[in-house]
Amino acid sequence: MTEPRAPGAVVVSGVGLALPGADTPDALLRGARALGHAPEPFDTGARIGRRGHRYKDRATQLALCAALDALRDAALVPADDADGGTLTVPGDTVGVVASSNLGNLDTACLTAAAIAEGSARSLSPMSLPNASSNVIASWVAIRHGLRGPNLMLCNGPTSGLDAVHWAATLVAAGRVRRALVVGAETHNAVVEDLLARPADDLLDGAAALVVEGARWAEQRGARALAVLGPYERRAGLAGCVRALLPEGGDGPGVWFTPERYQEPASDAPVPPAVPRHDVTTAVGRASGALGVLQCAAAVGWLGTAGAEAGAGQALITSGDDTADAVAGLLLRGPGGRRTPEVSAMSEISALECT
């Protein structure tokens, strides 16, 4: 499907969370773990019911919960629709981009072990699709009838922000009017062994965003929560920040740092006066879900502290100098002074598709 007109700016029109102890974007800023207690695991059954659980692994269940929350928040699913089976827009106008590095690792490993041990007959044919790396994106699309492009990213520390970027690219290119971005990770024995970390230091949750062409959001009466600004992907953190924040330009009001970032004593990439925030201190190490969680938290900041301080943009970075790449994104308030015609891309303009 192609659109006859460019979408204008790309905005966030919905946010959804399936997290222990944080049910709104601004709650991510407070952080239950920082208060010294770990919340109860997120109850997926309370949101998606028995039907949502059948033949799905934990990461997919969490992703479905966050996706439903985001679709409702963006008014793409009616508030009184219990299971999200009814869209308020045509399904082919909505794409899905999901991010998860470890989400179905347990299923893949257990399946491989069963085959290696010659006990493949014990595997359920209904659960076997969960071993595919794209299972999260596929189930989200199937569940809600989202018939636009469907992508799954498993791209290391930058995966979540990369997913937001590719979703915005689909919108800017006229492939869809809007896209649902989902980041999900869970902890289990396989993940804990691989990362050599205890369960309480790992995320068991998901976050979702609806990114949409501002023109299409306005057309259907949806509110813009934030505007996606430039996106960069570089080899190092300092170079990524410099590309996003050229000298003499507007500085950020807050910096959402990489996961458990250890800042150097000197030559910090962001001025020391800018407040730092690491969402993983609230929910655990987030891996492929990090960038989506950071964007959700930035929406909360823009709606509260950012608006009060008059600082109109949040800097988000994933990955540091120990990783193979760093991704960065600026997220701006909907009433900010700088509203780019196309967001999340540094050098790509909106395409007038015919």
XYZ file of C-alpha atoms in Angstrom:
354
model
C 0.000 0.000 0.000
C 1.234 3.510 -0.809
C -0.113 6.829 0.364
C -0.867 9.704 -2.017
C 0.590 12.350 0.295
C 3.562 12.655 2.637
C 2.678 12.173 6.302
C 4.221 15.321 7.774
C 6.096 14.843 11.026
C 6.094 11.385 12.581
C 4.590 11.458 16.053
C 3.996 9.099 18.947
C 0.242 8.732 19.288
C 0.084 5.876 21.787
C 2.143 4.193 24.530
C 1.578 0.796 26.125
C 3.350 -0.918 29.010
C 3.380 -4.421 30.436
C 5.836 -3.969 33.282
C 6.034 -4.898 36.946
C 5.442 -1.801 39.052
C 5.051 0.722 36.213
C 1.751 1.133 34.391
C 2.223 4.648 32.951
C 5.136 6.350 31.146
C 5.850 8.747 34.009
C 5.974 5.784 36.427
C 9.097 4.638 34.582
C 10.760 7.808 35.800
C 10.109 6.982 39.449
C 11.307 3.378 39.444
C 9.959 0.916 41.991
C 13.301 -0.866 42.192
C 14.997 2.393 43.111
C 12.671 2.530 46.104
C 14.162 -0.675 47.437
C 11.491 -3.249 46.644
C 10.780 -5.496 43.669
C 7.156 -5.479 42.422
C 5.163 -8.586 41.598
C 5.551 -10.004 38.055
C 3.209 -8.502 35.491
C -0.060 -10.465 35.258
C -0.620 -11.002 31.537
C -3.863 -12.885 32.125
C -5.533 -9.816 33.582
C -5.119 -7.991 30.253
C -5.316 -10.590 27.477
C -7.120 -13.482 29.177
C -6.885 -17.189 28.440
C -7.175 -16.742 24.686
C -4.106 -14.566 24.644
C -2.050 -17.235 26.400
C -2.739 -20.291 24.248
C 0.416 -21.689 22.631
C 2.436 -18.526 23.284
C 5.636 -18.063 25.248
C 6.038 -15.487 27.999
C 7.734 -12.837 25.825
C 4.917 -12.984 23.263
C 2.275 -12.749 25.993
C 3.965 -9.644 27.406
C 4.267 -8.118 23.931
C 0.566 -8.701 23.278
C -0.296 -6.934 26.541
C 1.824 -3.877 25.737
C 0.553 -3.807 22.151
C -3.084 -3.836 23.243
C -2.385 -1.032 25.734
C -0.707 1.108 23.047
C -3.448 0.519 20.475
C -6.064 1.562 23.022
C -4.040 4.614 24.035
C -3.824 5.672 20.386
C -7.585 5.094 19.928
C -6.873 2.459 17.275
C -8.823 -0.036 19.381
C -12.004 1.057 21.184
C -11.621 1.372 24.944
C -14.550 -0.989 25.516
C -13.114 -3.716 23.246
C -12.014 -6.298 25.795
C -9.586 -8.248 23.610
C -8.624 -5.695 20.962
C -10.170 -7.563 18.060
C -11.694 -4.472 16.443
C -9.588 -1.779 14.774
C -10.860 1.740 14.186
C -8.736 2.000 11.003
C -8.111 -0.396 8.094
C -5.654 -3.122 9.044
C -3.447 -2.514 6.015
C -2.658 1.001 7.276
C -0.836 -0.400 10.337
C 2.569 -2.095 10.328
C 4.438 -3.875 13.135
C 8.112 -3.619 14.104
C 9.155 -5.700 17.102
C 12.469 -5.911 18.959
C 13.701 -8.694 21.229
C 17.169 -10.185 21.553
C 16.386 -12.931 24.065
C 12.601 -13.209 24.114
C 12.207 -16.732 22.740
C 15.693 -17.980 23.603
C 14.346 -20.546 26.051
C 11.998 -22.044 23.445
C 14.727 -22.159 20.797
C 17.237 -23.809 23.145
C 14.779 -26.351 24.522
C 13.625 -27.233 21.008
C 17.208 -27.670 19.798
C 18.045 -29.803 22.826
C 15.034 -32.065 22.249
C 16.027 -32.582 18.618
C 19.649 -33.266 19.556
C 18.561 -35.822 22.144
C 16.328 -37.599 19.654
C 13.137 -36.727 21.523
C 11.591 -34.445 18.903
C 8.313 -36.348 19.155
C 7.797 -34.806 22.570
C 7.588 -31.338 21.010
C 4.147 -29.871 20.516
C 3.457 -28.795 16.911
C 1.418 -25.897 18.308
C 4.309 -24.487 20.329
C 7.029 -25.121 17.738
C 6.436 -21.778 15.913
C 7.574 -20.046 19.114
C 11.129 -21.089 18.203
C 11.073 -18.692 15.240
C 12.780 -15.358 15.863
C 9.886 -13.379 14.348
C 7.178 -14.954 16.503
C 6.509 -11.791 18.563
C 5.932 -9.526 15.562
C 3.835 -12.184 13.853
C 1.507 -12.868 16.786
C 0.935 -9.159 17.425
C -0.048 -8.656 13.783
C -2.258 -11.756 13.672
C -4.006 -10.935 16.924
C -5.037 -7.428 15.843
C -5.313 -7.878 12.092
C -2.407 -5.524 11.325
C -1.690 -6.230 7.665
C 1.048 -3.697 6.946
C 4.780 -4.557 6.787
C 5.936 -6.834 9.594
C 9.528 -6.705 10.874
C 11.416 -8.343 13.731
C 14.748 -6.933 14.951
C 17.268 -8.847 17.087
C 20.056 -6.313 16.840
C 21.847 -6.101 20.176
C 21.796 -3.014 22.435
C 20.507 -0.682 19.708
C 17.645 -2.956 18.669
C 14.807 -1.050 20.355
C 15.775 2.364 18.975
C 16.459 0.790 15.592
C 12.906 -0.584 15.661
C 11.485 2.885 16.350
C 13.563 4.261 13.469
C 12.408 1.621 10.992
C 8.800 2.090 11.997
C 9.137 5.835 11.373
C 10.835 5.093 8.052
C 7.867 2.966 6.937
C 5.532 5.839 7.786
C 7.707 8.510 6.147
C 8.038 6.417 2.984
C 4.272 6.079 2.704
C 4.206 2.307 3.213
C 1.765 2.698 6.104
C 0.056 5.524 7.929
C 1.109 4.209 11.326
C 3.180 1.437 12.870
C 3.124 -0.402 16.183
C 6.579 -0.784 17.766
C 6.985 -3.432 20.462
C 10.007 -4.264 22.612
C 9.824 -7.334 24.873
C 12.217 -9.375 26.989
C 11.743 -11.901 29.752
C 13.898 -13.775 32.192
C 14.093 -17.527 32.584
C 16.725 -20.120 33.417
C 18.187 -20.119 29.898
C 18.564 -16.318 29.780
C 19.945 -16.199 33.312
C 22.587 -18.816 32.451
C 23.558 -17.083 29.213
C 23.944 -13.645 30.803
C 25.168 -14.961 34.162
C 22.752 -12.659 35.955
C 20.034 -13.262 38.555
C 16.393 -12.965 37.555
C 15.830 -9.788 39.566
C 18.405 -7.957 37.426
C 16.623 -8.777 34.141
C 13.528 -7.273 32.548
C 10.385 -9.357 32.475
C 8.115 -7.039 30.549
C 7.341 -5.159 27.369
C 6.694 -1.675 26.031
C 4.957 -0.510 22.864
C 4.553 2.699 20.881
C 2.299 3.744 18.042
C 4.223 5.982 15.640
C 2.071 7.745 13.082
C 2.159 10.409 10.433
C 1.036 13.653 12.063
C -1.351 14.296 9.174
C -3.074 10.946 9.630
C -3.241 11.296 13.423
C -4.825 14.733 13.111
C -7.222 13.460 10.470
C -8.677 10.877 12.850
C -8.625 13.198 15.872
C -5.756 11.452 17.717
C -3.452 13.433 19.994
C 0.301 13.600 19.490
C 2.241 12.717 22.640
C 5.667 13.487 21.178
C 7.407 14.184 17.876
C 10.252 11.978 16.650
C 13.349 14.011 15.859
C 16.630 12.973 14.195
C 18.003 9.430 14.548
C 21.672 8.477 14.301
C 23.606 5.219 14.412
C 27.355 5.551 14.915
C 30.370 3.559 16.048
C 30.766 5.457 19.325
C 28.651 7.289 21.870
C 30.365 10.695 21.613
C 30.104 10.720 17.813
C 26.435 9.775 17.969
C 25.646 12.546 20.453
C 27.585 15.135 18.420
C 25.626 14.202 15.293
C 22.323 14.610 17.126
C 23.295 17.779 19.003
C 25.420 19.963 16.729
C 27.376 22.691 18.446
C 25.291 25.810 18.968
C 21.988 23.961 18.706
C 19.350 23.377 21.360
C 20.498 21.065 24.140
C 18.365 18.307 25.661
C 16.374 18.712 28.837
C 17.143 15.125 29.870
C 19.389 12.290 28.736
C 18.135 8.702 28.769
C 21.479 6.938 29.015
C 22.569 3.523 27.750
C 21.884 0.543 29.972
C 23.920 0.777 33.231
C 26.136 3.398 31.641
C 29.421 4.145 33.417
C 30.167 7.785 32.674
C 33.826 8.850 32.365
C 35.173 11.226 34.970
C 35.959 13.747 32.223
C 34.931 14.414 28.617
C 31.318 13.435 29.211
C 29.413 13.297 25.894
C 26.551 15.326 27.384
C 26.985 18.437 29.585
C 26.951 17.525 33.302
C 24.026 19.883 33.975
C 21.680 17.717 31.887
C 19.798 15.242 34.143
C 20.545 11.557 33.446
C 18.020 8.755 33.578
C 18.559 4.995 33.224
C 15.218 3.185 32.908
C 16.841 -0.184 33.609
C 17.311 0.749 37.274
C 13.515 0.634 37.482
C 12.715 -2.492 35.476
C 15.938 -4.483 35.046
C 18.335 -4.913 32.146
C 16.206 -4.528 29.063
C 18.346 -5.622 26.083
C 16.194 -5.456 22.929
C 13.334 -3.692 24.692
C 15.536 -0.845 25.952
C 14.995 1.724 23.208
C 11.213 1.317 23.259
C 11.182 1.640 27.047
C 13.346 4.760 26.836
C 10.941 6.344 24.350
C 7.994 5.511 26.599
C 9.762 7.090 29.576
C 10.650 10.140 27.469
C 6.968 10.584 26.603
C 6.276 10.606 30.346
C 9.028 13.171 30.929
C 7.825 15.414 28.102
C 4.348 15.352 29.578
C 5.470 16.256 33.108
C 8.956 17.453 33.996
C 9.853 18.450 30.449
C 6.804 20.647 30.079
C 7.329 22.265 33.470
C 10.987 23.007 32.796
C 10.281 24.330 29.328
C 12.914 21.956 27.907
C 11.403 20.591 24.748
C 13.517 17.570 23.840
C 14.794 14.342 25.332
C 18.017 12.690 24.182
C 17.830 8.884 24.020
C 20.871 6.652 23.421
C 21.268 2.871 23.400
C 24.599 1.084 23.306
C 27.942 2.461 24.449
C 31.581 2.284 23.410
C 31.777 -1.381 24.427
C 29.077 -2.321 21.892
C 29.412 -2.632 18.114
C 27.261 0.462 17.582
C 25.375 3.253 19.331
C 21.909 4.461 18.316
C 20.500 7.835 19.290
C 17.190 9.632 18.913
C 15.746 13.001 19.880
C 12.162 13.011 21.068
C 10.398 16.368 21.275
C 7.236 17.653 22.850
C 4.287 18.113 20.477
C 4.294 21.864 21.174
C 8.038 22.336 20.734
C 9.611 24.931 18.480
C 11.277 22.405 16.217
C 8.874 20.126 14.362
C 10.634 18.419 11.447
C 8.622 17.521 8.382
C 9.925 13.978 8.676
C 11.267 12.603 11.924
C 13.614 9.829 13.005
C 15.801 10.221 9.917
C 18.689 12.608 9.468
C 18.821 12.859 5.707
C 15.669 11.254 4.315
C 12.830 13.507 3.296
C 9.210 12.504 3.065
C 8.325 10.758 -0.137
C 5.392 12.005 -2.171
C 4.100 8.582 -3.102
C 1.650 8.242 -5.947
